[in-house]
Structures are given as C-alpha cells and as structure tokens.
Amino acid sequence: MLDEIKVLIKEEEIQNRIKEIANDISNDYENEEIILVCILKGATYFAIDLSRKITNNMVLLDFMKVSSYENGATKSTGKINFKLDISQNIENKNVIIVEDIIDSGFTLNYLYDYLKKKNPKTLKICVLLDKKERRKKDIKVDYTGFEIEDKFVVGYGLDYDEKYRNLPYIGYIES
Ligand code: IMP
Ligand code: MG
C-alpha cells in the first residue's frame, strides 16, 4: 500500500531558505576555505545544494556516516554507530557539519565532539530542520533552515526505511 505524503515545506521554500543560509555562510567566511562535512545519507541533497549556492570559491566537501536508528524505527535509539570517517585532515581548518535534521541532538552532539578532537580552526553546525521540542542534548546550532513541529518527516534526503529521500519537498506521512 502506498503511504500518503502531505507537503510540509515546498521545494521552492527549501531552495530559497538554502540560498539565505548560503549567503550567511559566504559572508561569515568571506574568502576562507570551508570544509562542509555532509552527514550521510540524509544530508546529501541539502549539502550539495548548499555548496552550490555558497559564493566563496574554496568549498571542500567531505562525508561521514553514523546511524542511531534501528531498521524501520522512527525514533533515535540514542546509541550512535560509527560507519564512515572523513577523508581529510581538518586540523586548523574551518569545518561546518551539515546535517538534515536535529531531533534529540545525540547524533550532532557525538559528531561535534568527535570532530572537535581533531582540532579544527572553527567548527560549526548547519541543519536544514530542527525539531526543537524534542531536544535532549543541549547543543548550539549555528545555521538552521526551518524549525518544525514534532512530526516524522521525509523527503529532500530524509527517509522512512530508506524510502522517499528523492522527494524534492519535505513531507510527512499521514497516518
Ligand atoms: P537525533 O540524534 O535524535 O538528533 O537524530 C538525528 C537523526 O535522526 C537525523 O540524522 C536523521 O537521520 C534522523 N531523524 C530524526 N528525525 C527524523 C525525521 O523526522 N525523519 C527522518 N529522519 C529523522
Ligand atoms: Mg541523518
């Protein structure tokens, strides 16, 4: 049976907001090199679109993968499984962690502490979506796309059991 997806944030709204965040990042770093660390798989669409809109021409991309969900679950287990490390030395570099969504905050808390130990020059966090009311870890997010209510969302990189990542908008499953 096909799930019915309701649109929460339209494609155009997402792209406009990403342009605004890209402008902020371009201004904040001027002509310094930035490494965007995209958290697989959810943040791929966001990180790629964001990188294309940053006018600073020294933007490097890297990838990390962790997971905190069991297959088919819609809530984090709180236990982080490390799957893939970054591929370059970030010591003394400007690093921005790019993530699809912050929910409990466990994932970003873990990633921030992990990357901080590698002694970057600066380390910031950029998320497309923030489910603020569900936060369990107090963590500072530097760039936020949209604050959303406590709904399980899919699309634009976010999945439910690996499905729906390719939707160009953010939606939720009507149940
Ligand atoms: P946290 O560790 O609880 O902050 O969860 C963050 C991770 O959970 C994100 O990287 C997402 O992969 C996943 N996640 C949290 N909320 C949603 C959602 O509504 N839809 C899809 N994935 C989500
Ligand atoms: Mg994720």
PDB file of C-alpha atoms and ligand atoms in Angstrom, residues 39-43 66-69 73-80 99-111 129 131 134-137 139 148-155 157-161 163 165 170-172, ligand 1:
ATOM      1  CA  ILE A  39      26.333  13.504   7.169  1.00  0.00           C
ATOM      2  CA  LEU A  40      25.249  10.550   5.038  1.00  0.00           C
ATOM      3  CA  LYS A  41      22.779   9.770   3.783  1.00  0.00           C
ATOM      4  CA  GLY A  42      20.127  12.260   4.857  1.00  0.00           C
ATOM      5  CA  ALA A  43      22.078  15.493   4.365  1.00  0.00           C
ATOM      6  CA  VAL A  66      26.728   7.359  11.608  1.00  0.00           C
ATOM      7  CA  SER A  67      23.428   5.790  12.498  1.00  0.00           C
ATOM      8  CA  SER A  68      21.251   5.854  15.555  1.00  0.00           C
ATOM      9  CA  TYR A  69      18.125   4.132  14.254  1.00  0.00           C
ATOM     10  CA  ALA A  73      12.153   2.786  13.541  1.00  0.00           C
ATOM     11  CA  THR A  74      11.125   6.432  13.641  1.00  0.00           C
ATOM     12  CA  LYS A  75      12.948   7.425  16.836  1.00  0.00           C
ATOM     13  CA  SER A  76      16.641   7.530  17.620  1.00  0.00           C
ATOM     14  CA  THR A  77      17.988   4.781  19.852  1.00  0.00           C
ATOM     15  CA  GLY A  78      20.459   7.240  21.389  1.00  0.00           C
ATOM     16  CA  LYS A  79      23.288   4.822  20.700  1.00  0.00           C
ATOM     17  CA  ILE A  80      25.489   6.005  17.830  1.00  0.00           C
ATOM     18  CA  GLU A  99      23.012  17.588   8.785  1.00  0.00           C
ATOM     19  CA  ASP A 100      19.456  17.033   7.597  1.00  0.00           C
ATOM     20  CA  ILE A 101      17.676  17.299  10.932  1.00  0.00           C
ATOM     21  CA  ILE A 102      18.310  17.679  14.643  1.00  0.00           C
ATOM     22  CA  ASP A 103      15.905  15.839  16.882  1.00  0.00           C
ATOM     23  CA  SER A 104      17.158  14.585  20.283  1.00  0.00           C
ATOM     24  CA  GLY A 105      20.586  16.054  19.460  1.00  0.00           C
ATOM     25  CA  PHE A 106      22.501  12.853  20.266  1.00  0.00           C
ATOM     26  CA  THR A 107      23.840  12.452  16.723  1.00  0.00           C
ATOM     27  CA  LEU A 108      25.151  16.004  16.387  1.00  0.00           C
ATOM     28  CA  ASN A 109      26.475  16.019  19.917  1.00  0.00           C
ATOM     29  CA  TYR A 110      28.512  12.923  19.101  1.00  0.00           C
ATOM     30  CA  LEU A 111      29.724  14.269  15.747  1.00  0.00           C
ATOM     31  CA  LEU A 129      15.395  21.096  10.035  1.00  0.00           C
ATOM     32  CA  LYS A 131      12.594  19.636  15.938  1.00  0.00           C
ATOM     33  CA  ARG A 134      12.406  17.020  21.220  1.00  0.00           C
ATOM     34  CA  ARG A 135      15.898  18.093  22.233  1.00  0.00           C
ATOM     35  CA  LYS A 136      17.598  16.007  24.929  1.00  0.00           C
ATOM     36  CA  LYS A 137      21.151  17.290  24.458  1.00  0.00           C
ATOM     37  CA  ILE A 139      23.719  21.864  21.604  1.00  0.00           C
ATOM     38  CA  ILE A 148       9.370  22.183  12.622  1.00  0.00           C
ATOM     39  CA  GLU A 149       6.891  20.566  14.953  1.00  0.00           C
ATOM     40  CA  ASP A 150       7.294  17.036  16.243  1.00  0.00           C
ATOM     41  CA  LYS A 151       6.292  15.096  13.139  1.00  0.00           C
ATOM     42  CA  PHE A 152       8.228  12.360  11.398  1.00  0.00           C
ATOM     43  CA  VAL A 153       9.215  13.939   8.077  1.00  0.00           C
ATOM     44  CA  VAL A 154      10.515  12.546   4.808  1.00  0.00           C
ATOM     45  CA  GLY A 155      11.844  13.883   1.520  1.00  0.00           C
ATOM     46  CA  GLY A 157      17.143  13.447   1.759  1.00  0.00           C
ATOM     47  CA  LEU A 158      15.147  12.287   4.755  1.00  0.00           C
ATOM     48  CA  ASP A 159      13.895   8.732   4.658  1.00  0.00           C
ATOM     49  CA  TYR A 160      11.497   6.339   6.222  1.00  0.00           C
ATOM     50  CA  ASP A 161      13.190   2.942   5.979  1.00  0.00           C
ATOM     51  CA  LYS A 163      12.263   5.446   1.078  1.00  0.00           C
ATOM     52  CA  ARG A 165      14.696  10.568   0.028  1.00  0.00           C
ATOM     53  CA  ILE A 170       9.655  17.880   2.842  1.00  0.00           C
ATOM     54  CA  GLY A 171       6.526  15.976   3.717  1.00  0.00           C
ATOM     55  CA  TYR A 172       5.059  13.820   6.426  1.00  0.00           C
TER      56      TYR A 172
HETATM   57  P1  IMP B   1      18.951  12.763  16.790  1.00  0.00           P
HETATM   58  O1  IMP B   1      20.221  12.051  17.101  1.00  0.00           O
HETATM   59  O2  IMP B   1      17.789  12.281  17.621  1.00  0.00           O
HETATM   60  O3  IMP B   1      19.077  14.281  16.832  1.00  0.00           O
HETATM   61  O4  IMP B   1      18.506  12.332  15.360  1.00  0.00           O
HETATM   62  C1  IMP B   1      19.072  12.791  14.249  1.00  0.00           C
HETATM   63  C2  IMP B   1      18.955  11.792  13.134  1.00  0.00           C
HETATM   64  O5  IMP B   1      17.713  11.106  13.169  1.00  0.00           O
HETATM   65  C3  IMP B   1      18.993  12.516  11.825  1.00  0.00           C
HETATM   66  O6  IMP B   1      20.271  12.432  11.289  1.00  0.00           O
HETATM   67  C4  IMP B   1      18.006  11.769  10.964  1.00  0.00           C
HETATM   68  O7  IMP B   1      18.694  10.794  10.228  1.00  0.00           O
HETATM   69  C5  IMP B   1      17.101  11.059  11.910  1.00  0.00           C
HETATM   70  N1  IMP B   1      15.778  11.706  12.017  1.00  0.00           N
HETATM   71  C6  IMP B   1      15.308  12.436  13.059  1.00  0.00           C
HETATM   72  N2  IMP B   1      14.060  12.866  12.822  1.00  0.00           N
HETATM   73  C7  IMP B   1      13.726  12.394  11.595  1.00  0.00           C
HETATM   74  C8  IMP B   1      12.549  12.517  10.779  1.00  0.00           C
HETATM   75  O8  IMP B   1      11.532  13.156  11.120  1.00  0.00           O
HETATM   76  N3  IMP B   1      12.593  11.903   9.579  1.00  0.00           N
HETATM   77  C9  IMP B   1      13.680  11.196   9.146  1.00  0.00           C
HETATM   78  N4  IMP B   1      14.805  11.057   9.873  1.00  0.00           N
HETATM   79  C10 IMP B   1      14.825  11.661  11.085  1.00  0.00           C
END
